[in-house]
Amino acid sequence: MVTMRVLVVEDEKLLADAVATGLRRHAMAVDVRTTARVPSSGRRSTTTTW
């Protein structure tokens, strides 16, 4: 049996962990990376560039 490996990248750690938990329940290998960076002003940017 081949295990699917998934990378979850999400700013919000709680959401990333919830998604990872659901995927693991379906026998997937999951890596989680959070992308949140706090600028020196202390405010988080909400702009996403694709």
mmCIF file with all atom_site columns, N, CA, C and O in Angstrom:
data_model
loop_
_atom_site.group_PDB
_atom_site.id
_atom_site.type_symbol
_atom_site.label_atom_id
_atom_site.label_alt_id
_atom_site.label_comp_id
_atom_site.label_asym_id
_atom_site.label_entity_id
_atom_site.label_seq_id
_atom_site.pdbx_PDB_ins_code
_atom_site.Cartn_x
_atom_site.Cartn_y
_atom_site.Cartn_z
_atom_site.occupancy
_atom_site.B_iso_or_equiv
_atom_site.pdbx_formal_charge
_atom_site.auth_seq_id
_atom_site.auth_comp_id
_atom_site.auth_asym_id
_atom_site.auth_atom_id
_atom_site.pdbx_PDB_model_num
ATOM 1   N N  . MET A 1 1  ? 0.840  -1.178 0.000  1.00 0.00 ? 1  MET A N  1
ATOM 2   C CA . MET A 1 1  ? 0.000  0.000  0.000  1.00 0.00 ? 1  MET A CA 1
ATOM 3   C C  . MET A 1 1  ? 0.890  1.249  0.000  1.00 0.00 ? 1  MET A C  1
ATOM 4   O O  . MET A 1 1  ? 1.811  1.362  0.781  1.00 0.00 ? 1  MET A O  1
ATOM 5   N N  . VAL A 1 2  ? 0.575  2.206  -0.851 1.00 0.00 ? 2  VAL A N  1
ATOM 6   C CA . VAL A 1 2  ? 1.332  3.449  -0.945 1.00 0.00 ? 2  VAL A CA 1
ATOM 7   C C  . VAL A 1 2  ? 0.643  4.501  -0.097 1.00 0.00 ? 2  VAL A C  1
ATOM 8   O O  . VAL A 1 2  ? -0.563 4.708  -0.199 1.00 0.00 ? 2  VAL A O  1
ATOM 9   N N  . THR A 1 3  ? 1.416  5.159  0.752  1.00 0.00 ? 3  THR A N  1
ATOM 10  C CA . THR A 1 3  ? 0.879  6.232  1.583  1.00 0.00 ? 3  THR A CA 1
ATOM 11  C C  . THR A 1 3  ? 1.071  7.562  0.882  1.00 0.00 ? 3  THR A C  1
ATOM 12  O O  . THR A 1 3  ? 2.153  7.873  0.409  1.00 0.00 ? 3  THR A O  1
ATOM 13  N N  . MET A 1 4  ? 0.000  8.335  0.808  1.00 0.00 ? 4  MET A N  1
ATOM 14  C CA . MET A 1 4  ? 0.103  9.661  0.211  1.00 0.00 ? 4  MET A CA 1
ATOM 15  C C  . MET A 1 4  ? 0.678  10.613 1.240  1.00 0.00 ? 4  MET A C  1
ATOM 16  O O  . MET A 1 4  ? 0.282  10.600 2.395  1.00 0.00 ? 4  MET A O  1
ATOM 17  N N  . ARG A 1 5  ? 1.627  11.446 0.801  1.00 0.00 ? 5  ARG A N  1
ATOM 18  C CA . ARG A 1 5  ? 2.231  12.443 1.682  1.00 0.00 ? 5  ARG A CA 1
ATOM 19  C C  . ARG A 1 5  ? 1.709  13.819 1.266  1.00 0.00 ? 5  ARG A C  1
ATOM 20  O O  . ARG A 1 5  ? 1.703  14.159 0.100  1.00 0.00 ? 5  ARG A O  1
ATOM 21  N N  . VAL A 1 6  ? 1.265  14.613 2.267  1.00 0.00 ? 6  VAL A N  1
ATOM 22  C CA . VAL A 1 6  ? 0.652  15.909 2.016  1.00 0.00 ? 6  VAL A CA 1
ATOM 23  C C  . VAL A 1 6  ? 1.383  16.973 2.839  1.00 0.00 ? 6  VAL A C  1
ATOM 24  O O  . VAL A 1 6  ? 1.726  16.741 3.993  1.00 0.00 ? 6  VAL A O  1
ATOM 25  N N  . LEU A 1 7  ? 1.591  18.128 2.211  1.00 0.00 ? 7  LEU A N  1
ATOM 26  C CA . LEU A 1 7  ? 2.158  19.277 2.919  1.00 0.00 ? 7  LEU A CA 1
ATOM 27  C C  . LEU A 1 7  ? 1.051  20.301 3.120  1.00 0.00 ? 7  LEU A C  1
ATOM 28  O O  . LEU A 1 7  ? 0.443  20.772 2.154  1.00 0.00 ? 7  LEU A O  1
ATOM 29  N N  . VAL A 1 8  ? 0.784  20.654 4.375  1.00 0.00 ? 8  VAL A N  1
ATOM 30  C CA . VAL A 1 8  ? -0.213 21.664 4.713  1.00 0.00 ? 8  VAL A CA 1
ATOM 31  C C  . VAL A 1 8  ? 0.544  22.935 5.087  1.00 0.00 ? 8  VAL A C  1
ATOM 32  O O  . VAL A 1 8  ? 1.352  22.928 6.016  1.00 0.00 ? 8  VAL A O  1
ATOM 33  N N  . VAL A 1 9  ? 0.288  24.015 4.337  1.00 0.00 ? 9  VAL A N  1
ATOM 34  C CA . VAL A 1 9  ? 0.914  25.311 4.624  1.00 0.00 ? 9  VAL A CA 1
ATOM 35  C C  . VAL A 1 9  ? -0.209 26.291 4.918  1.00 0.00 ? 9  VAL A C  1
ATOM 36  O O  . VAL A 1 9  ? -1.050 26.562 4.069  1.00 0.00 ? 9  VAL A O  1
ATOM 37  N N  . GLU A 1 10 ? -0.212 26.804 6.137  1.00 0.00 ? 10 GLU A N  1
ATOM 38  C CA . GLU A 1 10 ? -1.323 27.666 6.578  1.00 0.00 ? 10 GLU A CA 1
ATOM 39  C C  . GLU A 1 10 ? -0.820 28.635 7.634  1.00 0.00 ? 10 GLU A C  1
ATOM 40  O O  . GLU A 1 10 ? -0.021 28.251 8.493  1.00 0.00 ? 10 GLU A O  1
ATOM 41  N N  . ASP A 1 11 ? -1.269 29.889 7.564  1.00 0.00 ? 11 ASP A N  1
ATOM 42  C CA . ASP A 1 11 ? -0.882 30.893 8.557  1.00 0.00 ? 11 ASP A CA 1
ATOM 43  C C  . ASP A 1 11 ? -1.398 30.558 9.953  1.00 0.00 ? 11 ASP A C  1
ATOM 44  O O  . ASP A 1 11 ? -0.704 30.772 10.936 1.00 0.00 ? 11 ASP A O  1
ATOM 45  N N  . GLU A 1 12 ? -2.611 30.066 10.016 1.00 0.00 ? 12 GLU A N  1
ATOM 46  C CA . GLU A 1 12 ? -3.246 29.810 11.311 1.00 0.00 ? 12 GLU A CA 1
ATOM 47  C C  . GLU A 1 12 ? -2.922 28.396 11.786 1.00 0.00 ? 12 GLU A C  1
ATOM 48  O O  . GLU A 1 12 ? -3.359 27.410 11.198 1.00 0.00 ? 12 GLU A O  1
ATOM 49  N N  . LYS A 1 13 ? -2.161 28.307 12.881 1.00 0.00 ? 13 LYS A N  1
ATOM 50  C CA . LYS A 1 13 ? -1.706 27.006 13.372 1.00 0.00 ? 13 LYS A CA 1
ATOM 51  C C  . LYS A 1 13 ? -2.870 26.086 13.749 1.00 0.00 ? 13 LYS A C  1
ATOM 52  O O  . LYS A 1 13 ? -2.832 24.898 13.442 1.00 0.00 ? 13 LYS A O  1
ATOM 53  N N  . LEU A 1 14 ? -3.889 26.622 14.393 1.00 0.00 ? 14 LEU A N  1
ATOM 54  C CA . LEU A 1 14 ? -5.021 25.776 14.782 1.00 0.00 ? 14 LEU A CA 1
ATOM 55  C C  . LEU A 1 14 ? -5.717 25.169 13.572 1.00 0.00 ? 14 LEU A C  1
ATOM 56  O O  . LEU A 1 14 ? -6.083 23.988 13.580 1.00 0.00 ? 14 LEU A O  1
ATOM 57  N N  . LEU A 1 15 ? -5.887 25.954 12.519 1.00 0.00 ? 15 LEU A N  1
ATOM 58  C CA . LEU A 1 15 ? -6.504 25.442 11.299 1.00 0.00 ? 15 LEU A CA 1
ATOM 59  C C  . LEU A 1 15 ? -5.607 24.402 10.636 1.00 0.00 ? 15 LEU A C  1
ATOM 60  O O  . LEU A 1 15 ? -6.075 23.340 10.216 1.00 0.00 ? 15 LEU A O  1
ATOM 61  N N  . ALA A 1 16 ? -4.313 24.682 10.559 1.00 0.00 ? 16 ALA A N  1
ATOM 62  C CA . ALA A 1 16 ? -3.370 23.732 9.961  1.00 0.00 ? 16 ALA A CA 1
ATOM 63  C C  . ALA A 1 16 ? -3.382 22.402 10.719 1.00 0.00 ? 16 ALA A C  1
ATOM 64  O O  . ALA A 1 16 ? -3.401 21.333 10.109 1.00 0.00 ? 16 ALA A O  1
ATOM 65  N N  . ASP A 1 17 ? -3.406 22.477 12.040 1.00 0.00 ? 17 ASP A N  1
ATOM 66  C CA . ASP A 1 17 ? -3.436 21.260 12.848 1.00 0.00 ? 17 ASP A CA 1
ATOM 67  C C  . ASP A 1 17 ? -4.736 20.488 12.659 1.00 0.00 ? 17 ASP A C  1
ATOM 68  O O  . ASP A 1 17 ? -4.731 19.252 12.607 1.00 0.00 ? 17 ASP A O  1
ATOM 69  N N  . ALA A 1 18 ? -5.857 21.191 12.537 1.00 0.00 ? 18 ALA A N  1
ATOM 70  C CA . ALA A 1 18 ? -7.144 20.522 12.327 1.00 0.00 ? 18 ALA A CA 1
ATOM 71  C C  . ALA A 1 18 ? -7.173 19.813 10.974 1.00 0.00 ? 18 ALA A C  1
ATOM 72  O O  . ALA A 1 18 ? -7.637 18.668 10.871 1.00 0.00 ? 18 ALA A O  1
ATOM 73  N N  . VAL A 1 19 ? -6.675 20.481 9.945  1.00 0.00 ? 19 VAL A N  1
ATOM 74  C CA . VAL A 1 19 ? -6.622 19.864 8.618  1.00 0.00 ? 19 VAL A CA 1
ATOM 75  C C  . VAL A 1 19 ? -5.712 18.639 8.652  1.00 0.00 ? 19 VAL A C  1
ATOM 76  O O  . VAL A 1 19 ? -6.059 17.573 8.131  1.00 0.00 ? 19 VAL A O  1
ATOM 77  N N  . ALA A 1 20 ? -4.561 18.775 9.282  1.00 0.00 ? 20 ALA A N  1
ATOM 78  C CA . ALA A 1 20 ? -3.616 17.661 9.370  1.00 0.00 ? 20 ALA A CA 1
ATOM 79  C C  . ALA A 1 20 ? -4.227 16.470 10.106 1.00 0.00 ? 20 ALA A C  1
ATOM 80  O O  . ALA A 1 20 ? -4.063 15.322 9.682  1.00 0.00 ? 20 ALA A O  1
ATOM 81  N N  . THR A 1 21 ? -4.952 16.739 11.171 1.00 0.00 ? 21 THR A N  1
ATOM 82  C CA . THR A 1 21 ? -5.599 15.661 11.927 1.00 0.00 ? 21 THR A CA 1
ATOM 83  C C  . THR A 1 21 ? -6.592 14.899 11.049 1.00 0.00 ? 21 THR A C  1
ATOM 84  O O  . THR A 1 21 ? -6.612 13.666 11.041 1.00 0.00 ? 21 THR A O  1
ATOM 85  N N  . GLY A 1 22 ? -7.403 15.633 10.291 1.00 0.00 ? 22 GLY A N  1
ATOM 86  C CA . GLY A 1 22 ? -8.368 14.994 9.397  1.00 0.00 ? 22 GLY A CA 1
ATOM 87  C C  . GLY A 1 22 ? -7.685 14.146 8.333  1.00 0.00 ? 22 GLY A C  1
ATOM 88  O O  . GLY A 1 22 ? -8.128 13.031 8.036  1.00 0.00 ? 22 GLY A O  1
ATOM 89  N N  . LEU A 1 23 ? -6.612 14.670 7.761  1.00 0.00 ? 23 LEU A N  1
ATOM 90  C CA . LEU A 1 23 ? -5.888 13.911 6.733  1.00 0.00 ? 23 LEU A CA 1
ATOM 91  C C  . LEU A 1 23 ? -5.243 12.659 7.323  1.00 0.00 ? 23 LEU A C  1
ATOM 92  O O  . LEU A 1 23 ? -5.256 11.597 6.694  1.00 0.00 ? 23 LEU A O  1
ATOM 93  N N  . ARG A 1 24 ? -4.697 12.783 8.503  1.00 0.00 ? 24 ARG A N  1
ATOM 94  C CA . ARG A 1 24 ? -4.071 11.610 9.154  1.00 0.00 ? 24 ARG A CA 1
ATOM 95  C C  . ARG A 1 24 ? -5.107 10.522 9.454  1.00 0.00 ? 24 ARG A C  1
ATOM 96  O O  . ARG A 1 24 ? -4.783 9.334  9.392  1.00 0.00 ? 24 ARG A O  1
ATOM 97  N N  . ARG A 1 25 ? -6.321 10.925 9.743  1.00 0.00 ? 25 ARG A N  1
ATOM 98  C CA . ARG A 1 25 ? -7.389 9.939  9.988  1.00 0.00 ? 25 ARG A CA 1
ATOM 99  C C  . ARG A 1 25 ? -7.704 9.132  8.732  1.00 0.00 ? 25 ARG A C  1
ATOM 100 O O  . ARG A 1 25 ? -8.298 8.066  8.808  1.00 0.00 ? 25 ARG A O  1
ATOM 101 N N  . HIS A 1 26 ? -7.321 9.671  7.585  1.00 0.00 ? 26 HIS A N  1
ATOM 102 C CA . HIS A 1 26 ? -7.500 8.973  6.316  1.00 0.00 ? 26 HIS A CA 1
ATOM 103 C C  . HIS A 1 26 ? -6.192 8.346  5.842  1.00 0.00 ? 26 HIS A C  1
ATOM 104 O O  . HIS A 1 26 ? -5.978 8.154  4.650  1.00 0.00 ? 26 HIS A O  1
ATOM 105 N N  . ALA A 1 27 ? -5.312 8.057  6.799  1.00 0.00 ? 27 ALA A N  1
ATOM 106 C CA . ALA A 1 27 ? -4.063 7.324  6.574  1.00 0.00 ? 27 ALA A CA 1
ATOM 107 C C  . ALA A 1 27 ? -3.072 8.051  5.665  1.00 0.00 ? 27 ALA A C  1
ATOM 108 O O  . ALA A 1 27 ? -2.322 7.421  4.933  1.00 0.00 ? 27 ALA A O  1
ATOM 109 N N  . MET A 1 28 ? -3.070 9.381  5.718  1.00 0.00 ? 28 MET A N  1
ATOM 110 C CA . MET A 1 28 ? -2.094 10.146 4.944  1.00 0.00 ? 28 MET A CA 1
ATOM 111 C C  . MET A 1 28 ? -0.970 10.604 5.861  1.00 0.00 ? 28 MET A C  1
ATOM 112 O O  . MET A 1 28 ? -1.187 10.877 7.040  1.00 0.00 ? 28 MET A O  1
ATOM 113 N N  . ALA A 1 29 ? 0.230  10.689 5.308  1.00 0.00 ? 29 ALA A N  1
ATOM 114 C CA . ALA A 1 29 ? 1.360  11.248 6.035  1.00 0.00 ? 29 ALA A CA 1
ATOM 115 C C  . ALA A 1 29 ? 1.309  12.758 5.818  1.00 0.00 ? 29 ALA A C  1
ATOM 116 O O  . ALA A 1 29 ? 1.200  13.217 4.689  1.00 0.00 ? 29 ALA A O  1
ATOM 117 N N  . VAL A 1 30 ? 1.363  13.528 6.893  1.00 0.00 ? 30 VAL A N  1
ATOM 118 C CA . VAL A 1 30 ? 1.156  14.971 6.783  1.00 0.00 ? 30 VAL A CA 1
ATOM 119 C C  . VAL A 1 30 ? 2.309  15.736 7.431  1.00 0.00 ? 30 VAL A C  1
ATOM 120 O O  . VAL A 1 30 ? 2.702  15.444 8.555  1.00 0.00 ? 30 VAL A O  1
ATOM 121 N N  . ASP A 1 31 ? 2.831  16.720 6.690  1.00 0.00 ? 31 ASP A N  1
ATOM 122 C CA . ASP A 1 31 ? 3.775  17.690 7.231  1.00 0.00 ? 31 ASP A CA 1
ATOM 123 C C  . ASP A 1 31 ? 3.040  19.020 7.318  1.00 0.00 ? 31 ASP A C  1
ATOM 124 O O  . ASP A 1 31 ? 2.270  19.360 6.419  1.00 0.00 ? 31 ASP A O  1
ATOM 125 N N  . VAL A 1 32 ? 3.274  19.759 8.389  1.00 0.00 ? 32 VAL A N  1
ATOM 126 C CA . VAL A 1 32 ? 2.614  21.054 8.577  1.00 0.00 ? 32 VAL A CA 1
ATOM 127 C C  . VAL A 1 32 ? 3.672  22.142 8.674  1.00 0.00 ? 32 VAL A C  1
ATOM 128 O O  . VAL A 1 32 ? 4.655  22.001 9.400  1.00 0.00 ? 32 VAL A O  1
ATOM 129 N N  . ARG A 1 33 ? 3.452  23.208 7.920  1.00 0.00 ? 33 ARG A N  1
ATOM 130 C CA . ARG A 1 33 ? 4.316  24.394 7.995  1.00 0.00 ? 33 ARG A CA 1
ATOM 131 C C  . ARG A 1 33 ? 3.401  25.600 8.156  1.00 0.00 ? 33 ARG A C  1
ATOM 132 O O  . ARG A 1 33 ? 2.436  25.758 7.415  1.00 0.00 ? 33 ARG A O  1
ATOM 133 N N  . THR A 1 34 ? 3.703  26.428 9.138  1.00 0.00 ? 34 THR A N  1
ATOM 134 C CA . THR A 1 34 ? 2.958  27.670 9.283  1.00 0.00 ? 34 THR A CA 1
ATOM 135 C C  . THR A 1 34 ? 3.763  28.775 8.622  1.00 0.00 ? 34 THR A C  1
ATOM 136 O O  . THR A 1 34 ? 4.983  28.749 8.622  1.00 0.00 ? 34 THR A O  1
ATOM 137 N N  . THR A 1 35 ? 3.059  29.726 8.030  1.00 0.00 ? 35 THR A N  1
ATOM 138 C CA . THR A 1 35 ? 3.720  30.783 7.281  1.00 0.00 ? 35 THR A CA 1
ATOM 139 C C  . THR A 1 35 ? 3.606  32.135 7.950  1.00 0.00 ? 35 THR A C  1
ATOM 140 O O  . THR A 1 35 ? 4.019  33.132 7.382  1.00 0.00 ? 35 THR A O  1
ATOM 141 N N  . ALA A 1 36 ? 3.027  32.172 9.129  1.00 0.00 ? 36 ALA A N  1
ATOM 142 C CA . ALA A 1 36 ? 2.794  33.460 9.783  1.00 0.00 ? 36 ALA A CA 1
ATOM 143 C C  . ALA A 1 36 ? 4.111  34.132 10.132 1.00 0.00 ? 36 ALA A C  1
ATOM 144 O O  . ALA A 1 36 ? 4.995  33.539 10.731 1.00 0.00 ? 36 ALA A O  1
ATOM 145 N N  . ARG A 1 37 ? 4.220  35.386 9.698  1.00 0.00 ? 37 ARG A N  1
ATOM 146 C CA . ARG A 1 37 ? 5.374  36.205 10.052 1.00 0.00 ? 37 ARG A CA 1
ATOM 147 C C  . ARG A 1 37 ? 4.840  37.525 10.573 1.00 0.00 ? 37 ARG A C  1
ATOM 148 O O  . ARG A 1 37 ? 3.963  38.134 9.963  1.00 0.00 ? 37 ARG A O  1
ATOM 149 N N  . VAL A 1 38 ? 5.368  37.959 11.683 1.00 0.00 ? 38 VAL A N  1
ATOM 150 C CA . VAL A 1 38 ? 4.916  39.218 12.255 1.00 0.00 ? 38 VAL A CA 1
ATOM 151 C C  . VAL A 1 38 ? 5.907  40.307 11.864 1.00 0.00 ? 38 VAL A C  1
ATOM 152 O O  . VAL A 1 38 ? 7.078  40.240 12.220 1.00 0.00 ? 38 VAL A O  1
ATOM 153 N N  . PRO A 1 39 ? 5.457  41.319 11.106 1.00 0.00 ? 39 PRO A N  1
ATOM 154 C CA . PRO A 1 39 ? 6.346  42.422 10.726 1.00 0.00 ? 39 PRO A CA 1
ATOM 155 C C  . PRO A 1 39 ? 6.823  43.188 11.960 1.00 0.00 ? 39 PRO A C  1
ATOM 156 O O  . PRO A 1 39 ? 6.231  43.094 13.035 1.00 0.00 ? 39 PRO A O  1
ATOM 157 N N  . SER A 1 40 ? 7.867  43.968 11.807 1.00 0.00 ? 40 SER A N  1
ATOM 158 C CA . SER A 1 40 ? 8.441  44.698 12.932 1.00 0.00 ? 40 SER A CA 1
ATOM 159 C C  . SER A 1 40 ? 7.434  45.637 13.592 1.00 0.00 ? 40 SER A C  1
ATOM 160 O O  . SER A 1 40 ? 7.566  45.977 14.752 1.00 0.00 ? 40 SER A O  1
ATOM 161 N N  . SER A 1 41 ? 6.396  46.065 12.859 1.00 0.00 ? 41 SER A N  1
ATOM 162 C CA . SER A 1 41 ? 5.373  46.937 13.430 1.00 0.00 ? 41 SER A CA 1
ATOM 163 C C  . SER A 1 41 ? 4.441  46.178 14.371 1.00 0.00 ? 41 SER A C  1
ATOM 164 O O  . SER A 1 41 ? 3.651  46.781 15.073 1.00 0.00 ? 41 SER A O  1
ATOM 165 N N  . GLY A 1 42 ? 4.542  44.843 14.373 1.00 0.00 ? 42 GLY A N  1
ATOM 166 C CA . GLY A 1 42 ? 3.693  44.026 15.232 1.00 0.00 ? 42 GLY A CA 1
ATOM 167 C C  . GLY A 1 42 ? 2.369  43.662 14.597 1.00 0.00 ? 42 GLY A C  1
ATOM 168 O O  . GLY A 1 42 ? 1.596  42.912 15.149 1.00 0.00 ? 42 GLY A O  1
ATOM 169 N N  . ARG A 1 43 ? 2.082  44.186 13.389 1.00 0.00 ? 43 ARG A N  1
ATOM 170 C CA . ARG A 1 43 ? 0.838  43.883 12.686 1.00 0.00 ? 43 ARG A CA 1
ATOM 171 C C  . ARG A 1 43 ? 1.102  42.830 11.627 1.00 0.00 ? 43 ARG A C  1
ATOM 172 O O  . ARG A 1 43 ? 2.124  42.850 10.961 1.00 0.00 ? 43 ARG A O  1
ATOM 173 N N  . ARG A 1 44 ? 0.154  41.922 11.470 1.00 0.00 ? 44 ARG A N  1
ATOM 174 C CA . ARG A 1 44 ? 0.278  40.888 10.456 1.00 0.00 ? 44 ARG A CA 1
ATOM 175 C C  . ARG A 1 44 ? -0.296 41.382 9.140  1.00 0.00 ? 44 ARG A C  1
ATOM 176 O O  . ARG A 1 44 ? -1.322 42.034 9.119  1.00 0.00 ? 44 ARG A O  1
ATOM 177 N N  . SER A 1 45 ? 0.366  41.046 8.085  1.00 0.00 ? 45 SER A N  1
ATOM 178 C CA . SER A 1 45 ? -0.138 41.396 6.764  1.00 0.00 ? 45 SER A CA 1
ATOM 179 C C  . SER A 1 45 ? -1.231 40.422 6.370  1.00 0.00 ? 45 SER A C  1
ATOM 180 O O  . SER A 1 45 ? -1.136 39.231 6.612  1.00 0.00 ? 45 SER A O  1
ATOM 181 N N  . THR A 1 46 ? -2.298 40.939 5.760  1.00 0.00 ? 46 THR A N  1
ATOM 182 C CA . THR A 1 46 ? -3.386 40.070 5.310  1.00 0.00 ? 46 THR A CA 1
ATOM 183 C C  . THR A 1 46 ? -3.392 39.943 3.793  1.00 0.00 ? 46 THR A C  1
ATOM 184 O O  . THR A 1 46 ? -4.286 39.364 3.226  1.00 0.00 ? 46 THR A O  1
ATOM 185 N N  . THR A 1 47 ? -2.388 40.512 3.136  1.00 0.00 ? 47 THR A N  1
ATOM 186 C CA . THR A 1 47 ? -2.313 40.471 1.684  1.00 0.00 ? 47 THR A CA 1
ATOM 187 C C  . THR A 1 47 ? -1.610 39.201 1.240  1.00 0.00 ? 47 THR A C  1
ATOM 188 O O  . THR A 1 47 ? -0.545 38.874 1.734  1.00 0.00 ? 47 THR A O  1
ATOM 189 N N  . THR A 1 48 ? -2.217 38.496 0.307  1.00 0.00 ? 48 THR A N  1
ATOM 190 C CA . THR A 1 48 ? -1.616 37.286 -0.244 1.00 0.00 ? 48 THR A CA 1
ATOM 191 C C  . THR A 1 48 ? -1.261 37.556 -1.692 1.00 0.00 ? 48 THR A C  1
ATOM 192 O O  . THR A 1 48 ? -2.083 38.043 -2.462 1.00 0.00 ? 48 THR A O  1
ATOM 193 N N  . THR A 1 49 ? -0.036 37.238 -2.051 1.00 0.00 ? 49 THR A N  1
ATOM 194 C CA . THR A 1 49 ? 0.406  37.389 -3.440 1.00 0.00 ? 49 THR A CA 1
ATOM 195 C C  . THR A 1 49 ? 0.550  36.016 -4.054 1.00 0.00 ? 49 THR A C  1
ATOM 196 O O  . THR A 1 49 ? 1.237  35.167 -3.505 1.00 0.00 ? 49 THR A O  1
ATOM 197 N N  . TRP A 1 50 ? -0.101 35.794 -5.168 1.00 0.00 ? 50 TRP A N  1
ATOM 198 C CA . TRP A 1 50 ? -0.020 34.497 -5.852 1.00 0.00 ? 50 TRP A CA 1
ATOM 199 C C  . TRP A 1 50 ? 0.849  34.605 -7.043 1.00 0.00 ? 50 TRP A C  1
ATOM 200 O O  . TRP A 1 50 ? 0.931  35.381 -7.805 1.00 0.00 ? 50 TRP A O  1
#
